[in-house]
Short mmCIF file of C-alpha atoms in Angstrom, two decimals:
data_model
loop_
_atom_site.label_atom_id
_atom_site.label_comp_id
_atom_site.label_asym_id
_atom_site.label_seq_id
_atom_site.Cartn_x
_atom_site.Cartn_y
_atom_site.Cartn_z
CA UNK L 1 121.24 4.33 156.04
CA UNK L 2 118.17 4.60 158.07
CA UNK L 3 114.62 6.34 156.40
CA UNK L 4 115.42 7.16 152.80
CA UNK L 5 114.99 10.68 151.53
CA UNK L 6 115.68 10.62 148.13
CA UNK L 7 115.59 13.23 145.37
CA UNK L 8 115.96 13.10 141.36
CA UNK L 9 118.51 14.90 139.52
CA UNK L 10 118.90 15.63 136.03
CA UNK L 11 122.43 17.44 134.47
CA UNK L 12 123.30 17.98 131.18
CA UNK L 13 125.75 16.28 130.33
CA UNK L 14 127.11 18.67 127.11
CA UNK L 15 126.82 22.31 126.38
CA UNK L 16 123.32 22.41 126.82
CA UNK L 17 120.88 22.05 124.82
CA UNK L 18 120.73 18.25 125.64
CA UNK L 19 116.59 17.29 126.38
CA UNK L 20 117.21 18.51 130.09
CA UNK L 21 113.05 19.57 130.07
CA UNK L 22 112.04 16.77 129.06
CA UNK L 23 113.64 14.35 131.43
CA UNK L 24 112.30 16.56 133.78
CA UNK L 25 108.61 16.43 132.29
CA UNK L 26 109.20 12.43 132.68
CA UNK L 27 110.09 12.18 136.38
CA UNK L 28 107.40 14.68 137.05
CA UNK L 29 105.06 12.93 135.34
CA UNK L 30 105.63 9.87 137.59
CA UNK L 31 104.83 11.79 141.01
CA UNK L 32 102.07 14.77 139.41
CA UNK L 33 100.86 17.50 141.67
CA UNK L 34 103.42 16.05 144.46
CA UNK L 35 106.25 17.11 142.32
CA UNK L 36 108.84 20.03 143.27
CA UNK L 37 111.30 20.73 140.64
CA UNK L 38 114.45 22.87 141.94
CA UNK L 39 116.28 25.06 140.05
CA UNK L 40 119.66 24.97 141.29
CA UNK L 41 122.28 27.29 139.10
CA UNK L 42 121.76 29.09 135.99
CA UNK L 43 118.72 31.65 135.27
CA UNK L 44 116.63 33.12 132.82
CA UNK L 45 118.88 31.73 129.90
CA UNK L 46 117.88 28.38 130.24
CA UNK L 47 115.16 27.30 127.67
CA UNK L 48 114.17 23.53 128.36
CA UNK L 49 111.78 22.18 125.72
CA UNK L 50 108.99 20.19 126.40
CA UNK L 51 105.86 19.01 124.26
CA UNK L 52 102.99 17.28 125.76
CA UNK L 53 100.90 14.46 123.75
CA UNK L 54 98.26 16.90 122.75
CA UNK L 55 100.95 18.89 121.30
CA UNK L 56 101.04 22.01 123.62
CA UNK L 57 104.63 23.39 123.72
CA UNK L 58 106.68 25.79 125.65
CA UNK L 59 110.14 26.54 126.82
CA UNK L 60 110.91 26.74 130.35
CA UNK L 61 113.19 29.45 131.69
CA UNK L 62 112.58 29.73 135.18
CA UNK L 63 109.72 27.34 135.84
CA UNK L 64 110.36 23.98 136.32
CA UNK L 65 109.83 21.87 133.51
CA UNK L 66 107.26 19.88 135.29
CA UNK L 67 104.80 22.17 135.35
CA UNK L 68 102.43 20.47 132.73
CA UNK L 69 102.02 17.85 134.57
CA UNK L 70 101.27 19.59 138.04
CA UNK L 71 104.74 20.18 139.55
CA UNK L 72 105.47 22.99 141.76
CA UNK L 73 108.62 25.40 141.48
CA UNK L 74 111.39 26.27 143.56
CA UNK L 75 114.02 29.09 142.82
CA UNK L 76 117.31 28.23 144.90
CA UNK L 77 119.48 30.78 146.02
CA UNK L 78 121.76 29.22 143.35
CA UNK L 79 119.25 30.57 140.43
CA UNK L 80 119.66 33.85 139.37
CA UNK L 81 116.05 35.43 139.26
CA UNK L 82 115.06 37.72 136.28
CA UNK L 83 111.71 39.72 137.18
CA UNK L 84 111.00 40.80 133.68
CA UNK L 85 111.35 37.46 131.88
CA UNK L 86 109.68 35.31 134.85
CA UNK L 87 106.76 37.71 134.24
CA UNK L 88 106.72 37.37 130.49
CA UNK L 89 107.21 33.34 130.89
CA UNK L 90 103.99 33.49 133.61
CA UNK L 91 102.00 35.08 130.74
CA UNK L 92 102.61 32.75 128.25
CA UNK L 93 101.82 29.13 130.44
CA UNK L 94 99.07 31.30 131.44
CA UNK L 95 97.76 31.18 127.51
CA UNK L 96 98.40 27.43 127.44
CA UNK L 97 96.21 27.38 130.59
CA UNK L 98 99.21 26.49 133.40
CA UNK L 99 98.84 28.58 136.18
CA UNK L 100 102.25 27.40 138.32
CA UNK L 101 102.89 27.66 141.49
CA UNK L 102 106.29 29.27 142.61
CA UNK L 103 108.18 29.87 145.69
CA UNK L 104 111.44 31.33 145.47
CA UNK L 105 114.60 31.99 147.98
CA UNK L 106 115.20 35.14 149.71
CA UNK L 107 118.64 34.98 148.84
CA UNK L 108 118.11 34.48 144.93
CA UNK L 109 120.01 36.97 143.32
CA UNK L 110 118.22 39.19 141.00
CA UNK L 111 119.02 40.74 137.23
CA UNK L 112 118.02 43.85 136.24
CA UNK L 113 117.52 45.85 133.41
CA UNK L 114 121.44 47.22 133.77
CA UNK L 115 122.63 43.80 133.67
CA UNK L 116 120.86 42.78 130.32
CA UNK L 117 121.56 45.92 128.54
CA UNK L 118 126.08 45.69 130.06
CA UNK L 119 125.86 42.16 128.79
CA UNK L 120 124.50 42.99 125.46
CA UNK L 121 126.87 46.03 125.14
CA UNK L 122 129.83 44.39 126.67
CA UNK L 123 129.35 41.31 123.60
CA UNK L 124 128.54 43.69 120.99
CA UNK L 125 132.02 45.57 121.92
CA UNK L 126 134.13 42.76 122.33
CA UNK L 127 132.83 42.22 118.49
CA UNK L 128 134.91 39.11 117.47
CA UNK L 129 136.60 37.55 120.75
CA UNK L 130 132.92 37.14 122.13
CA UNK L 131 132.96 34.48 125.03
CA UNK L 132 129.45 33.50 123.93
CA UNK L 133 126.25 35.23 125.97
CA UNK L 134 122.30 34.66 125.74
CA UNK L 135 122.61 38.33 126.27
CA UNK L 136 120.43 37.92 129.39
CA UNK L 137 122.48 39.30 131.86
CA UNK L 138 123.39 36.53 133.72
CA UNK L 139 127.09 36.51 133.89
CA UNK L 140 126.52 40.20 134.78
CA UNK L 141 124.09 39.56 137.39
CA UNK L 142 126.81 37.18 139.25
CA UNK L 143 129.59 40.09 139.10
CA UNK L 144 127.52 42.48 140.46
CA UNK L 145 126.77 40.46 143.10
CA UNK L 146 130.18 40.05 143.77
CA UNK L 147 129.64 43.53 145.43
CA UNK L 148 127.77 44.24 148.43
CA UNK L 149 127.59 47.64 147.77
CA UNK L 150 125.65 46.61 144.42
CA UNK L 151 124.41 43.70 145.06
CA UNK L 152 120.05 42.82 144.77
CA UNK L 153 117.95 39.49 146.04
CA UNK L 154 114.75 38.74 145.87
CA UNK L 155 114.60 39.60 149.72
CA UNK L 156 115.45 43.36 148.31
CA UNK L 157 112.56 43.63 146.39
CA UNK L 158 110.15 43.77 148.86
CA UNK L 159 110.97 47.48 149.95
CA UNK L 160 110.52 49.65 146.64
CA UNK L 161 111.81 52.62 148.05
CA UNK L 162 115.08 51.30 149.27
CA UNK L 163 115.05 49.04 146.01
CA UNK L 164 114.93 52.37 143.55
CA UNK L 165 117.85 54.35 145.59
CA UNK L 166 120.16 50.98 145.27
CA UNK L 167 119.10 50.80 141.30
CA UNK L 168 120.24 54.46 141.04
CA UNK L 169 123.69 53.50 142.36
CA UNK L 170 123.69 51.10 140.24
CA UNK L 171 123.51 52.96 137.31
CA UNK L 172 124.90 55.89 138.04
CA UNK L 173 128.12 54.06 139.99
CA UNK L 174 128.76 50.72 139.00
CA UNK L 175 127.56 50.70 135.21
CA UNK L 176 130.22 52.97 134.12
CA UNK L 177 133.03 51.69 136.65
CA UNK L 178 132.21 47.91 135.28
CA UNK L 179 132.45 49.00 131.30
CA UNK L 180 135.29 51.22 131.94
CA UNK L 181 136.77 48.33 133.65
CA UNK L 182 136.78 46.54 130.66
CA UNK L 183 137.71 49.18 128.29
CA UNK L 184 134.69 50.00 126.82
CA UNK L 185 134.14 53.29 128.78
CA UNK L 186 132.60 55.16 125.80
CA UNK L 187 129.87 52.44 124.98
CA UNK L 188 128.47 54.15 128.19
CA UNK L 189 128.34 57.80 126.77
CA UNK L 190 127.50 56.26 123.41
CA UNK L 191 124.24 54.81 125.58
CA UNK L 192 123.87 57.09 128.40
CA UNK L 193 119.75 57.86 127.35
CA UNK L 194 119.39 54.33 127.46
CA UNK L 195 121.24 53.44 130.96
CA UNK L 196 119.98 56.85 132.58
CA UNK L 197 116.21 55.94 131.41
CA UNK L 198 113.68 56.55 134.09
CA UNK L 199 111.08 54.84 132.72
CA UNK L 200 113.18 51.61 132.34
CA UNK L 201 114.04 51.57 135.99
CA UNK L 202 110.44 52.66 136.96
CA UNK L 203 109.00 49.82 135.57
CA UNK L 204 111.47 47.48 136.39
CA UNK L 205 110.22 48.42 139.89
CA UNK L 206 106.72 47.29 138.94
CA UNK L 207 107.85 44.25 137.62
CA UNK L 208 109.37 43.10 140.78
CA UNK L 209 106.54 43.88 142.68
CA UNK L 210 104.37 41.98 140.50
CA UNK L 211 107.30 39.24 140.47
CA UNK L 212 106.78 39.15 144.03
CA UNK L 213 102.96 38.96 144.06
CA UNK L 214 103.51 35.53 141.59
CA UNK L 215 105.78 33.96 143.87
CA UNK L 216 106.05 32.73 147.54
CA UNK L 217 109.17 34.15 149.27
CA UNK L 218 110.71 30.87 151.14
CA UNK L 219 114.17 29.10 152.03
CA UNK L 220 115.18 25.69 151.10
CA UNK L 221 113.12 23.74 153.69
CA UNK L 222 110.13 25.20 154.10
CA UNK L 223 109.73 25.28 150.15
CA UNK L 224 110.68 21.35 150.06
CA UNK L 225 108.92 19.96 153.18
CA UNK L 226 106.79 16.74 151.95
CA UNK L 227 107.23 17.42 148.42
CA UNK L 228 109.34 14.68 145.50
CA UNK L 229 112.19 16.63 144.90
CA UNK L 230 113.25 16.95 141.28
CA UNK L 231 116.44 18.97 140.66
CA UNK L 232 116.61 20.83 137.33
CA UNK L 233 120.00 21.66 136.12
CA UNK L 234 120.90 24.06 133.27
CA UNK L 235 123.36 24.33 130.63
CA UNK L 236 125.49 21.22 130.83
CA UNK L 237 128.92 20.19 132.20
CA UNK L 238 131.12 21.32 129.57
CA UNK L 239 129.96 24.84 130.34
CA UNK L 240 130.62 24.12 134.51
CA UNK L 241 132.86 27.66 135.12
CA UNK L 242 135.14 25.36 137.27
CA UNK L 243 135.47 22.71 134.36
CA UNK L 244 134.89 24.49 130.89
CA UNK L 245 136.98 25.60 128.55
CA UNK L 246 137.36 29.13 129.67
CA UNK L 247 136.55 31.94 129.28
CA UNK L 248 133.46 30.33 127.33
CA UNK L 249 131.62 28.90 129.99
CA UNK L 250 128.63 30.10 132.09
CA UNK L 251 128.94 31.79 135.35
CA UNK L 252 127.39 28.87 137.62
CA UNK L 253 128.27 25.13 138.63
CA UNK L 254 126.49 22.91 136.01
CA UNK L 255 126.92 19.80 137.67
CA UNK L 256 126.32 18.20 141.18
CA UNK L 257 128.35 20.90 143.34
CA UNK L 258 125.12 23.33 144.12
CA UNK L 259 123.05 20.08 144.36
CA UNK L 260 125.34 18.50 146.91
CA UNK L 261 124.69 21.41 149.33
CA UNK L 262 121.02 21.76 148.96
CA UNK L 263 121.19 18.07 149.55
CA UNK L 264 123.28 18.26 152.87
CA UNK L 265 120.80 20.89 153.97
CA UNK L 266 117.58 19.02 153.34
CA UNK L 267 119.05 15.84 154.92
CA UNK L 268 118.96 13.75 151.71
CA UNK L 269 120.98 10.57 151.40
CA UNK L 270 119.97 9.18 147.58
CA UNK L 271 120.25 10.89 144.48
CA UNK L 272 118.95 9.22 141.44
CA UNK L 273 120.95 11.82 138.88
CA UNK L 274 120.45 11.24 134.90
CA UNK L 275 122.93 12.78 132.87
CA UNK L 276 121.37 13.79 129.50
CA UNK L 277 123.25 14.12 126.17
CA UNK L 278 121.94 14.03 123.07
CA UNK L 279 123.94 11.23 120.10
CA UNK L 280 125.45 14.33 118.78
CA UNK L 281 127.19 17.59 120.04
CA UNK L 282 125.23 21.08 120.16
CA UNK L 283 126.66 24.33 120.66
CA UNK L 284 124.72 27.71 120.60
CA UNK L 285 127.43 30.94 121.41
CA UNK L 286 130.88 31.05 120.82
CA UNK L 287 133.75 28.81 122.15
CA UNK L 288 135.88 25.22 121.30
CA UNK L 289 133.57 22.40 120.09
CA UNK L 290 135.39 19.31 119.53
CA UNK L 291 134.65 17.35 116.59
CA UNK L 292 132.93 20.50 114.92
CA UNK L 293 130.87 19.82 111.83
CA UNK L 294 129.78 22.53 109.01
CA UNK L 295 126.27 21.12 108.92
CA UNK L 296 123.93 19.03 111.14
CA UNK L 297 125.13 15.89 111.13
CA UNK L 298 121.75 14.00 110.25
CA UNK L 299 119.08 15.44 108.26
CA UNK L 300 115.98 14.36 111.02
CA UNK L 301 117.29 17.39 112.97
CA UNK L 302 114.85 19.73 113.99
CA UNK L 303 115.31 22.39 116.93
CA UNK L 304 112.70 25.09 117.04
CA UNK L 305 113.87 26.14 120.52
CA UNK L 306 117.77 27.09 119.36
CA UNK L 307 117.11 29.38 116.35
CA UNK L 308 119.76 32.08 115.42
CA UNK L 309 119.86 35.08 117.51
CA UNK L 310 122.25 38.03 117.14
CA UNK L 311 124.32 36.75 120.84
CA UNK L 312 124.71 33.34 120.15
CA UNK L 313 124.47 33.20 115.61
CA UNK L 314 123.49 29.75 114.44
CA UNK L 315 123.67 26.39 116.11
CA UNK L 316 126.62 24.49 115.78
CA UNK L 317 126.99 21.01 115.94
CA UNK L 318 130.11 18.07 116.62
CA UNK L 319 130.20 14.29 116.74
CA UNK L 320 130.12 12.78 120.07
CA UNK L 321 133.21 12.27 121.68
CA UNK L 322 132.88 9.01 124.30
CA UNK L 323 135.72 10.01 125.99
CA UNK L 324 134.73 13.61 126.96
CA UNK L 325 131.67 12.49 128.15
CA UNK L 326 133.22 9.72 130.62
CA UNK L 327 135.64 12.54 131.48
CA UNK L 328 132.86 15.19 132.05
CA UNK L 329 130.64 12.26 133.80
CA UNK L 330 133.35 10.88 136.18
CA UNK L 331 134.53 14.19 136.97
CA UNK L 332 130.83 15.51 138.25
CA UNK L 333 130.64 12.39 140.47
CA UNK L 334 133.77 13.30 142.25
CA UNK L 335 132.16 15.94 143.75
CA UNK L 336 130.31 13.27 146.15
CA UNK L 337 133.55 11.40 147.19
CA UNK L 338 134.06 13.29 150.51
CA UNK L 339 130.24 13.49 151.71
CA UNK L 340 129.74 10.65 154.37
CA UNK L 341 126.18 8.47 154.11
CA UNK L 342 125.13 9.53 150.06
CA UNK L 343 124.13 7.02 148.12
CA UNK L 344 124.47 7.89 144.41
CA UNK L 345 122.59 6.19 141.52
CA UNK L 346 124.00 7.90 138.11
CA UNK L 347 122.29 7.05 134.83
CA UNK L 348 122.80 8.45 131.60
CA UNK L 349 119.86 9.03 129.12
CA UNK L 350 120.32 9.81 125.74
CA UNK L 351 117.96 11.95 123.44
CA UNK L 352 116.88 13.03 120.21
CA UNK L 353 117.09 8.83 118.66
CA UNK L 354 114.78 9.74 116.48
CA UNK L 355 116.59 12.22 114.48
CA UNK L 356 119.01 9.45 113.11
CA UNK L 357 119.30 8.45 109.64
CA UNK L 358 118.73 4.72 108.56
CA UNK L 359 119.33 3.41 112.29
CA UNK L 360 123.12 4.64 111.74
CA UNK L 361 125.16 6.89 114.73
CA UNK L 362 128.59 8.58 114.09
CA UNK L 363 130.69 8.95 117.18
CA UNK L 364 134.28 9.22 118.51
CA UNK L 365 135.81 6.80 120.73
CA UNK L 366 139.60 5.91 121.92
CA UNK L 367 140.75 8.58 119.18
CA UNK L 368 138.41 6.89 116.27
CA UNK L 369 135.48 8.22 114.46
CA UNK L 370 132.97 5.07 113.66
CA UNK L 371 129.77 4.28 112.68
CA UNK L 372 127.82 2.07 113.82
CA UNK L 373 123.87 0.78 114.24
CA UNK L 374 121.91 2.52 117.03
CA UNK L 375 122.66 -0.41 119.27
CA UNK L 376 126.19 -0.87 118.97
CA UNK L 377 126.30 2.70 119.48
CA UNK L 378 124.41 2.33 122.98
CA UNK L 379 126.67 -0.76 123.97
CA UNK L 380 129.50 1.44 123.33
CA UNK L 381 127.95 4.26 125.55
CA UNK L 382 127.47 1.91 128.34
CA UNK L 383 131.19 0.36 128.09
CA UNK L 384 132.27 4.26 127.80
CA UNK L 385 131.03 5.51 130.49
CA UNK L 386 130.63 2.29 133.05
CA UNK L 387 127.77 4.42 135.31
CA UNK L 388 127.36 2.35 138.77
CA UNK L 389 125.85 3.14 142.11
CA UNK L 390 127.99 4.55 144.67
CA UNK L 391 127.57 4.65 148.08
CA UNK L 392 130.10 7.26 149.44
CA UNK L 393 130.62 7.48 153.73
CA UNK L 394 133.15 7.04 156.20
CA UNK L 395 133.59 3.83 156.32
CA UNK L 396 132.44 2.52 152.41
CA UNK L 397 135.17 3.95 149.66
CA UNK L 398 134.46 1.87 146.55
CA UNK L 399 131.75 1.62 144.44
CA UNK L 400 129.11 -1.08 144.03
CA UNK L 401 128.85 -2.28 140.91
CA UNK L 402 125.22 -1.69 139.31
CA UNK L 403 123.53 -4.72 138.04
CA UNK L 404 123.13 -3.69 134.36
CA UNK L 405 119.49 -4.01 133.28
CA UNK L 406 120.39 -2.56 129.55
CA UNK L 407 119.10 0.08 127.67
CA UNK L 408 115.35 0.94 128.18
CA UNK L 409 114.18 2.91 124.72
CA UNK L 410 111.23 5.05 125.83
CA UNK L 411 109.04 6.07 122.28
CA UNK L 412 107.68 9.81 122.04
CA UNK L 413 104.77 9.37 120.62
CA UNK L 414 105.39 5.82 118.75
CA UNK L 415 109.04 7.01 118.02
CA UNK L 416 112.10 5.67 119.81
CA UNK L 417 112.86 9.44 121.11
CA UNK L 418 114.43 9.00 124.16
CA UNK L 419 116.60 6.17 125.99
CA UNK L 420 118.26 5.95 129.38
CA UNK L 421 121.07 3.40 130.60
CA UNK L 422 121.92 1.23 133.82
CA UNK L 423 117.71 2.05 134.92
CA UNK L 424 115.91 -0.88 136.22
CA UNK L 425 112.34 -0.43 135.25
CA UNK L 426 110.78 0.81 132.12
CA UNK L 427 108.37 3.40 133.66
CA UNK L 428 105.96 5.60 130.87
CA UNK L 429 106.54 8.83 129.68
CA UNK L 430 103.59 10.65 129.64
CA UNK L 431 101.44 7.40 128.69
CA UNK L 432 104.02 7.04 125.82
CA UNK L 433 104.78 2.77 125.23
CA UNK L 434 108.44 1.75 126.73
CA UNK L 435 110.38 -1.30 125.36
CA UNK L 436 113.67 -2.60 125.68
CA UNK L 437 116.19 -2.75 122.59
CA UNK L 438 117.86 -5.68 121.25
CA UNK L 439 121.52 -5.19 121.68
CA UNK L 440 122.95 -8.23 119.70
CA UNK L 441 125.94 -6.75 118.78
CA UNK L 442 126.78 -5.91 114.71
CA UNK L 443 130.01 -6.25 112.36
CA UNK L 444 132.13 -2.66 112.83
CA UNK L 445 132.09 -0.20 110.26
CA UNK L 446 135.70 0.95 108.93
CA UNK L 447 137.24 3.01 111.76
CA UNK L 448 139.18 6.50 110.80
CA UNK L 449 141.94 7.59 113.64
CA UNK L 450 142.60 11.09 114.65
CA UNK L 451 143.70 13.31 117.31
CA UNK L 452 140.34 14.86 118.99
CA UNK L 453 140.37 18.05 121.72
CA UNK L 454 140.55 16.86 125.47
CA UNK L 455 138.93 18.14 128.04
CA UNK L 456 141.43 19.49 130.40
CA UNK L 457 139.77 19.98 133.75
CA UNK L 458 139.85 22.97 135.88
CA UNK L 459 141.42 26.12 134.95
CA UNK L 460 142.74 28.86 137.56
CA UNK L 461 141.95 32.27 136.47
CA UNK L 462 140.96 35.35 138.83
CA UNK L 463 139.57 37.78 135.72
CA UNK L 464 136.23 37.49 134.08
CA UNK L 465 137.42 40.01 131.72
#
């Protein structure tokens, strides 16, 4: 395969919400001030968790989640870019005395103010057949973009002048055509003093000038050139807009697609990728959750980060489903099949261990809701999913079989937090102890049968009504 240039990945492997920051924080950890974490799809709407020994936390939106530890940022053209929440997140790692550094593509497409304040009114019309929004204009951001006539990068902020006349189309042309489109033409009268505000768009002007002084305008290879490469996914594969269960999915490629390309571009040929899930399903914003639960399904749940907001309502939560993951899983590493001289090493780590009561996991598996102990559990994870390293060119179609090294539990803070499958070390987190988990396997618990929700796969549609 000649010189190895090799990269980390980490996907969610759920709806979100799944410990995608602080996988991140881990590998980051591992190669410090070397460290470039990519943002490949998603935006502002992402909120990755992380917590540092001493206790310091924050949630990362649109800097990488390795930034406590030293690692630089990079903004693909596949991240949507929002000037006034990158400036608000800059202020608040400034208080916690992280100063990041941040370059950003030219071609990153940019929200602004119109697209937050559509996507907010365009939810709050649709009243009960929401698809389920942050209310950050991102979906927004992507069909606007759809338009060259409308559309705004990064690389468009750097002239104000020609940056305010496009922002007055915008408002004055496409706001009402898009909400008329969709049948809400008098939420635009009913907020004209709001959308016509010319304070709003003159400051969203100074924001993106000061967005611009923050950042380092730069393409893929420049930005990545003799830096570990850490790509930082968002959302998780259930929510892929390719994949999902439509229309309540986000407007991006969760999984490896976006990473793929990046990766043909930068001449990589490994890809270490950790799919993250949590033992348990979360779901913040509307949509199908199989397996839904009225409660949380163990009472050591605590998520400060997902608290009720008036887009997405409460968290929701579901009992793992084995067989969506594999689905999800093997239909992410598809993607790779047809790229000649990638070598693929998939793991799957599993958070949030330490929220289970008395060392007992529900899950669904082959139809059946058990319980078992946390090992079992693991075992059945492994057996599930059957992750193994894949070498995909011309000439080499099947996949080597990975030698199975077990589960390596990895304690936050003296807890058993965090664990991830098929790895072959037992590297630190953030100084924290590491040690592997006995997985002598225990009697079965009494199995109930029933008929879960599948996955179905892609879904054509050509309206994002």
């Amino acid at each position: 395969m000649g010189l190895q240039k090799a990269a980390q990945v980490v996907i969610g492997a759920q709806f979100g919400d799944e410990g995608k920051g602080r996988l991140i924080d881990y590998y980051a950890a591992q190669v410090g001030r070397d460290g470039l974490v990519i943002r490949f799809n998603g935006g502002a709407q992402a909120g990755h968790t992380v917590v540092t020994p001493e206790g310091v936390r924050h949630v990362f939106s649109h800097v990488g989640s390795g930034a406590f530890v030293g690692a630089a940022t990079f903004l693909s053209r596949f991240f949507v870019s929002n000037p006034i929440l990158f400036l608000k997140e800059i202020e608040s790692l400034a208080g916690k005395g992280v100063e990041p550094s941040v370059s950003v593509d030219p071609q990153s497409p940019v929200t602004t103010p119109y697209d937050m304040m559509m996507n907010q009114i365009i939810e709050r019309e649709r009243d009960t057949g929401r698809h389920g929004s942050c209310g950050l204009g991102f979906g927004e951001t992507i069909e606007r973009n759809l338009r060259p006539d409308y559309a705004v990068t990064v690389a468009d902020l750097v002239d104000q002048s020609a940056l305010a006349d496009k922002l007055e189309v915008i408002r004055r042309e496409y706001v009402p055509a898009r909400l008329a489109r969709l049948g809400f033409a008098d939420a635009f009268r009913r907020n004209t003093d709001l959308l016509l505000s010319n304070a709003i768009l003159e400051r969203f002007i100074e924001d993106a000038g000061r967005f611009l002084r923050l950042t380092t305008i730069a393409d893929s290879r420049t930005a990545t050139a003799g830096r570990s490469l850490l790509f930082e996914g968002a959302q998780g594969l259930l929510l892929d807009q390719d994949r999902g269960f439509f229309p309540h999915v986000t407007r991006s490629n969760t999984g490896l697609r976006n990473v793929l390309t990046l990766a043909q571009e930068l001449e990589l040929n490994q890809l270490e990728v950790t799919y993250v899930t949590r033992p348990y399903v979360t779901r913040h914003g509307a949509g199908p959750l199989p397996h839904e639960l009225p409660e949380k399904p163990y009472p050591g749940i605590v998520d400060a980060t997902n608290v009720p907001n008036d887009w997405q309502g409460a968290l929701r939560f579901g009992w793992l489903d084995l067989d969506v993951l594999r689905e999800a899983i093997a239909g992410d590493l598809a993607e790779a099949e047809q790229l000649p001289g990638l070598f693929l090493k998939p793991r799957l780590a599993v958070t949030c261990l330490d929220q289970i009561s008395d060392d007992r996991v529900t899950y669904c598996t082959a139809k059946v809701l058990r319980q078992t102990s946390v090992g079992e559990f693991m075992m059945a994870l492994t057996e599930a999913v059957n992750l193994s390293e894949r070498e995909f060119n011309q000439d080499v179609t099947r996949a080597k079989k990975a030698a199975q090294a077990g589960p390596v539990f990895i304690t936050d803070r003296g807890r058993p937090g965090h664990v991830l499958l098929s790895i072959d070390d037992s590297r630190r987190l953030a100084g924290a102890e590491a040690s592997v988990v006995d997985l002598l396997a225990m009697p079965a618990e009494p199995e109930i049968e029933f008929d879960p929700p599948r996955l179905r796969g892609p879904l054509f549609r050509t309206d994002w009504r």
